[in-house]
Amino acid sequence: MSETTAPVTRTAASAGASPVIAESPTARGRRARIALRTLQVVLALFYVIASALPKLIAHPSAAEGFDKMGWGSAGMYTIGVLELAGGIALLIPVLQSVAAVALSGLMVGAFVVQLTYFDGENAATPLILIIPLALIAWARRGHNADLLRLVRREA
């Protein structure tokens, strides 16, 4: 194989599905990739700094909420670790889609908790976060096959 040719791989386009805009080689596709990556970085920073960190350092505002629910520090640290892991995984290509789905699930739980324990005070926040997470999960869904191959190879 010469240096100027690239191996042909099976993509969504060659499998009969239409290509995702964020994977298109056009200028529009490049802008979409940059916008999606920027969104991922912003969400990762949000989950790591604004959401997980207060829980992991037992900030009084976080501890108060978990005490009110009766979950205590164990629940607070567990949710903090899950948010930290999800935020970091949003930046790892093979984990991006799975992380977005997992964080969406966590946000569904946060929505239910906001409604049941806090009278819906901040219930819109988790719902708003689900929208960009769903976009990331969908746009990066091609990485799921890569992850599955890695898991199968390791097993």
PDB file of C-alpha atoms in Angstrom:
ATOM      1  CA  MET A   1       0.000   0.000   0.000  1.00  0.00           C
ATOM      2  CA  SER A   2       1.496   3.350  -0.942  1.00  0.00           C
ATOM      3  CA  GLU A   3       1.768   6.246   1.424  1.00  0.00           C
ATOM      4  CA  THR A   4      -0.777   8.249  -0.544  1.00  0.00           C
ATOM      5  CA  THR A   5      -3.609   5.747  -0.207  1.00  0.00           C
ATOM      6  CA  ALA A   6      -5.624   5.054   2.869  1.00  0.00           C
ATOM      7  CA  PRO A   7      -7.245   1.763   3.773  1.00  0.00           C
ATOM      8  CA  VAL A   8     -10.948   1.567   3.007  1.00  0.00           C
ATOM      9  CA  THR A   9     -13.071   1.135   6.113  1.00  0.00           C
ATOM     10  CA  ARG A  10     -16.744   0.459   6.463  1.00  0.00           C
ATOM     11  CA  THR A  11     -18.508   3.660   7.519  1.00  0.00           C
ATOM     12  CA  ALA A  12     -22.112   4.591   8.103  1.00  0.00           C
ATOM     13  CA  ALA A  13     -22.219   5.900   4.536  1.00  0.00           C
ATOM     14  CA  SER A  14     -20.905   2.681   3.022  1.00  0.00           C
ATOM     15  CA  ALA A  15     -23.255   0.621   5.192  1.00  0.00           C
ATOM     16  CA  GLY A  16     -26.236   2.273   3.514  1.00  0.00           C
ATOM     17  CA  ALA A  17     -26.999   4.903   6.161  1.00  0.00           C
ATOM     18  CA  SER A  18     -26.588   8.595   5.484  1.00  0.00           C
ATOM     19  CA  PRO A  19     -23.415  10.106   6.939  1.00  0.00           C
ATOM     20  CA  VAL A  20     -23.608  12.181  10.060  1.00  0.00           C
ATOM     21  CA  ILE A  21     -22.923  15.865   9.362  1.00  0.00           C
ATOM     22  CA  ALA A  22     -20.259  15.947  12.081  1.00  0.00           C
ATOM     23  CA  GLU A  23     -18.372  13.226  10.162  1.00  0.00           C
ATOM     24  CA  SER A  24     -18.662  14.897   6.759  1.00  0.00           C
ATOM     25  CA  PRO A  25     -15.408  16.132   5.166  1.00  0.00           C
ATOM     26  CA  THR A  26     -17.054  19.398   4.053  1.00  0.00           C
ATOM     27  CA  ALA A  27     -16.581  22.802   5.662  1.00  0.00           C
ATOM     28  CA  ARG A  28     -20.009  22.403   7.249  1.00  0.00           C
ATOM     29  CA  GLY A  29     -18.891  19.064   8.696  1.00  0.00           C
ATOM     30  CA  ARG A  30     -15.714  20.637  10.067  1.00  0.00           C
ATOM     31  CA  ARG A  31     -17.720  23.381  11.782  1.00  0.00           C
ATOM     32  CA  ALA A  32     -20.095  20.762  13.180  1.00  0.00           C
ATOM     33  CA  ARG A  33     -17.159  18.733  14.554  1.00  0.00           C
ATOM     34  CA  ILE A  34     -15.697  21.829  16.207  1.00  0.00           C
ATOM     35  CA  ALA A  35     -19.060  22.827  17.688  1.00  0.00           C
ATOM     36  CA  LEU A  36     -19.694  19.313  18.975  1.00  0.00           C
ATOM     37  CA  ARG A  37     -16.227  19.051  20.490  1.00  0.00           C
ATOM     38  CA  THR A  38     -16.644  22.468  22.124  1.00  0.00           C
ATOM     39  CA  LEU A  39     -19.982  21.359  23.562  1.00  0.00           C
ATOM     40  CA  GLN A  40     -18.346  18.226  24.940  1.00  0.00           C
ATOM     41  CA  VAL A  41     -15.567  20.214  26.599  1.00  0.00           C
ATOM     42  CA  VAL A  42     -18.035  22.690  28.126  1.00  0.00           C
ATOM     43  CA  LEU A  43     -20.216  19.880  29.481  1.00  0.00           C
ATOM     44  CA  ALA A  44     -17.176  17.997  30.766  1.00  0.00           C
ATOM     45  CA  LEU A  45     -15.996  21.111  32.608  1.00  0.00           C
ATOM     46  CA  PHE A  46     -19.480  21.617  34.020  1.00  0.00           C
ATOM     47  CA  TYR A  47     -19.744  18.063  35.320  1.00  0.00           C
ATOM     48  CA  VAL A  48     -16.214  17.967  36.741  1.00  0.00           C
ATOM     49  CA  ILE A  49     -15.968  21.464  38.247  1.00  0.00           C
ATOM     50  CA  ALA A  50     -19.487  22.699  38.952  1.00  0.00           C
ATOM     51  CA  SER A  51     -21.213  19.431  39.729  1.00  0.00           C
ATOM     52  CA  ALA A  52     -18.788  16.730  40.919  1.00  0.00           C
ATOM     53  CA  LEU A  53     -16.242  18.877  42.763  1.00  0.00           C
ATOM     54  CA  PRO A  54     -18.653  20.339  45.356  1.00  0.00           C
ATOM     55  CA  LYS A  55     -19.836  16.821  46.155  1.00  0.00           C
ATOM     56  CA  LEU A  56     -16.343  15.369  46.373  1.00  0.00           C
ATOM     57  CA  ILE A  57     -15.054  18.114  48.657  1.00  0.00           C
ATOM     58  CA  ALA A  58     -18.262  17.912  50.734  1.00  0.00           C
ATOM     59  CA  HIS A  59     -19.169  21.547  50.166  1.00  0.00           C
ATOM     60  CA  PRO A  60     -21.919  22.536  52.626  1.00  0.00           C
ATOM     61  CA  SER A  61     -24.415  23.269  49.847  1.00  0.00           C
ATOM     62  CA  ALA A  62     -24.027  19.745  48.444  1.00  0.00           C
ATOM     63  CA  ALA A  63     -23.937  18.049  51.852  1.00  0.00           C
ATOM     64  CA  GLU A  64     -27.110  19.852  52.936  1.00  0.00           C
ATOM     65  CA  GLY A  65     -29.063  18.584  49.944  1.00  0.00           C
ATOM     66  CA  PHE A  66     -27.966  14.980  50.387  1.00  0.00           C
ATOM     67  CA  ASP A  67     -28.699  15.118  54.117  1.00  0.00           C
ATOM     68  CA  LYS A  68     -32.182  16.418  53.342  1.00  0.00           C
ATOM     69  CA  MET A  69     -32.758  13.404  51.088  1.00  0.00           C
ATOM     70  CA  GLY A  70     -31.381  11.048  53.719  1.00  0.00           C
ATOM     71  CA  TRP A  71     -28.601   9.818  51.455  1.00  0.00           C
ATOM     72  CA  GLY A  72     -25.779  11.248  53.562  1.00  0.00           C
ATOM     73  CA  SER A  73     -22.154  11.471  52.528  1.00  0.00           C
ATOM     74  CA  ALA A  74     -22.066   8.023  50.880  1.00  0.00           C
ATOM     75  CA  GLY A  75     -24.720   9.065  48.345  1.00  0.00           C
ATOM     76  CA  MET A  76     -23.056  12.422  47.824  1.00  0.00           C
ATOM     77  CA  TYR A  77     -19.642  10.882  47.118  1.00  0.00           C
ATOM     78  CA  THR A  78     -21.154   8.210  44.867  1.00  0.00           C
ATOM     79  CA  ILE A  79     -22.975  10.752  42.705  1.00  0.00           C
ATOM     80  CA  GLY A  80     -19.853  12.955  42.691  1.00  0.00           C
ATOM     81  CA  VAL A  81     -17.665  10.087  41.454  1.00  0.00           C
ATOM     82  CA  LEU A  82     -20.224   9.168  38.764  1.00  0.00           C
ATOM     83  CA  GLU A  83     -20.342  12.777  37.548  1.00  0.00           C
ATOM     84  CA  LEU A  84     -16.545  13.038  37.596  1.00  0.00           C
ATOM     85  CA  ALA A  85     -16.165   9.812  35.622  1.00  0.00           C
ATOM     86  CA  GLY A  86     -18.836  10.886  33.131  1.00  0.00           C
ATOM     87  CA  GLY A  87     -17.268  14.311  32.665  1.00  0.00           C
ATOM     88  CA  ILE A  88     -13.855  12.804  31.979  1.00  0.00           C
ATOM     89  CA  ALA A  89     -15.323  10.114  29.695  1.00  0.00           C
ATOM     90  CA  LEU A  90     -16.974  12.812  27.564  1.00  0.00           C
ATOM     91  CA  LEU A  91     -13.456  13.732  26.450  1.00  0.00           C
ATOM     92  CA  ILE A  92     -12.303  10.186  25.595  1.00  0.00           C
ATOM     93  CA  PRO A  93     -13.325   9.394  22.005  1.00  0.00           C
ATOM     94  CA  VAL A  94     -14.252   5.744  22.469  1.00  0.00           C
ATOM     95  CA  LEU A  95     -16.335   6.542  25.585  1.00  0.00           C
ATOM     96  CA  GLN A  96     -18.096   9.732  24.456  1.00  0.00           C
ATOM     97  CA  SER A  97     -21.414   8.231  23.400  1.00  0.00           C
ATOM     98  CA  VAL A  98     -21.671   5.854  26.348  1.00  0.00           C
ATOM     99  CA  ALA A  99     -20.749   8.662  28.752  1.00  0.00           C
ATOM    100  CA  ALA A 100     -23.436  10.914  27.313  1.00  0.00           C
ATOM    101  CA  VAL A 101     -26.055   8.170  27.711  1.00  0.00           C
ATOM    102  CA  ALA A 102     -24.923   7.436  31.274  1.00  0.00           C
ATOM    103  CA  LEU A 103     -24.965  11.108  32.236  1.00  0.00           C
ATOM    104  CA  SER A 104     -28.436  11.417  30.681  1.00  0.00           C
ATOM    105  CA  GLY A 105     -29.591   8.608  32.936  1.00  0.00           C
ATOM    106  CA  LEU A 106     -28.064  10.386  35.902  1.00  0.00           C
ATOM    107  CA  MET A 107     -29.922  13.554  34.871  1.00  0.00           C
ATOM    108  CA  VAL A 108     -33.229  11.671  34.738  1.00  0.00           C
ATOM    109  CA  GLY A 109     -32.549  10.625  38.320  1.00  0.00           C
ATOM    110  CA  ALA A 110     -31.645  14.206  39.246  1.00  0.00           C
ATOM    111  CA  PHE A 111     -34.917  15.406  37.717  1.00  0.00           C
ATOM    112  CA  VAL A 112     -36.921  12.907  39.772  1.00  0.00           C
ATOM    113  CA  VAL A 113     -35.028  13.878  42.930  1.00  0.00           C
ATOM    114  CA  GLN A 114     -35.655  17.579  42.271  1.00  0.00           C
ATOM    115  CA  LEU A 115     -39.375  16.920  41.935  1.00  0.00           C
ATOM    116  CA  THR A 116     -39.730  14.632  44.937  1.00  0.00           C
ATOM    117  CA  TYR A 117     -37.378  16.140  47.509  1.00  0.00           C
ATOM    118  CA  PHE A 118     -37.026  19.771  46.466  1.00  0.00           C
ATOM    119  CA  ASP A 119     -40.498  20.591  45.098  1.00  0.00           C
ATOM    120  CA  GLY A 120     -39.156  21.017  41.559  1.00  0.00           C
ATOM    121  CA  GLU A 121     -37.029  24.020  42.521  1.00  0.00           C
ATOM    122  CA  ASN A 122     -34.281  23.311  39.963  1.00  0.00           C
ATOM    123  CA  ALA A 123     -35.978  20.528  38.002  1.00  0.00           C
ATOM    124  CA  ALA A 124     -35.415  22.214  34.640  1.00  0.00           C
ATOM    125  CA  THR A 125     -31.621  22.053  34.908  1.00  0.00           C
ATOM    126  CA  PRO A 126     -31.284  18.270  34.450  1.00  0.00           C
ATOM    127  CA  LEU A 127     -33.818  18.341  31.628  1.00  0.00           C
ATOM    128  CA  ILE A 128     -31.893  21.083  29.849  1.00  0.00           C
ATOM    129  CA  LEU A 129     -28.647  19.095  30.213  1.00  0.00           C
ATOM    130  CA  ILE A 130     -30.220  15.989  28.672  1.00  0.00           C
ATOM    131  CA  ILE A 131     -30.644  17.771  25.317  1.00  0.00           C
ATOM    132  CA  PRO A 132     -26.931  18.341  24.534  1.00  0.00           C
ATOM    133  CA  LEU A 133     -26.071  14.960  26.057  1.00  0.00           C
ATOM    134  CA  ALA A 134     -28.530  13.262  23.694  1.00  0.00           C
ATOM    135  CA  LEU A 135     -26.980  15.155  20.771  1.00  0.00           C
ATOM    136  CA  ILE A 136     -23.503  13.961  21.760  1.00  0.00           C
ATOM    137  CA  ALA A 137     -24.703  10.369  22.238  1.00  0.00           C
ATOM    138  CA  TRP A 138     -26.288  10.393  18.789  1.00  0.00           C
ATOM    139  CA  ALA A 139     -23.465  12.169  16.966  1.00  0.00           C
ATOM    140  CA  ARG A 140     -20.761   9.983  18.515  1.00  0.00           C
ATOM    141  CA  ARG A 141     -22.702   6.708  18.243  1.00  0.00           C
ATOM    142  CA  GLY A 142     -20.140   5.360  15.783  1.00  0.00           C
ATOM    143  CA  HIS A 143     -17.683   4.997  18.648  1.00  0.00           C
ATOM    144  CA  ASN A 144     -19.940   2.395  20.283  1.00  0.00           C
ATOM    145  CA  ALA A 145     -18.798  -0.225  17.766  1.00  0.00           C
ATOM    146  CA  ASP A 146     -15.170   0.661  18.547  1.00  0.00           C
ATOM    147  CA  LEU A 147     -15.834   0.279  22.262  1.00  0.00           C
ATOM    148  CA  LEU A 148     -17.561  -3.043  21.718  1.00  0.00           C
ATOM    149  CA  ARG A 149     -14.586  -4.298  19.698  1.00  0.00           C
ATOM    150  CA  LEU A 150     -12.216  -3.219  22.481  1.00  0.00           C
ATOM    151  CA  VAL A 151     -14.294  -4.940  25.151  1.00  0.00           C
ATOM    152  CA  ARG A 152     -14.560  -8.151  23.116  1.00  0.00           C
ATOM    153  CA  ARG A 153     -10.837  -8.153  22.400  1.00  0.00           C
ATOM    154  CA  GLU A 154     -10.033  -7.781  26.109  1.00  0.00           C
ATOM    155  CA  ALA A 155     -12.469 -10.513  27.206  1.00  0.00           C
TER     156      ALA A 155
END
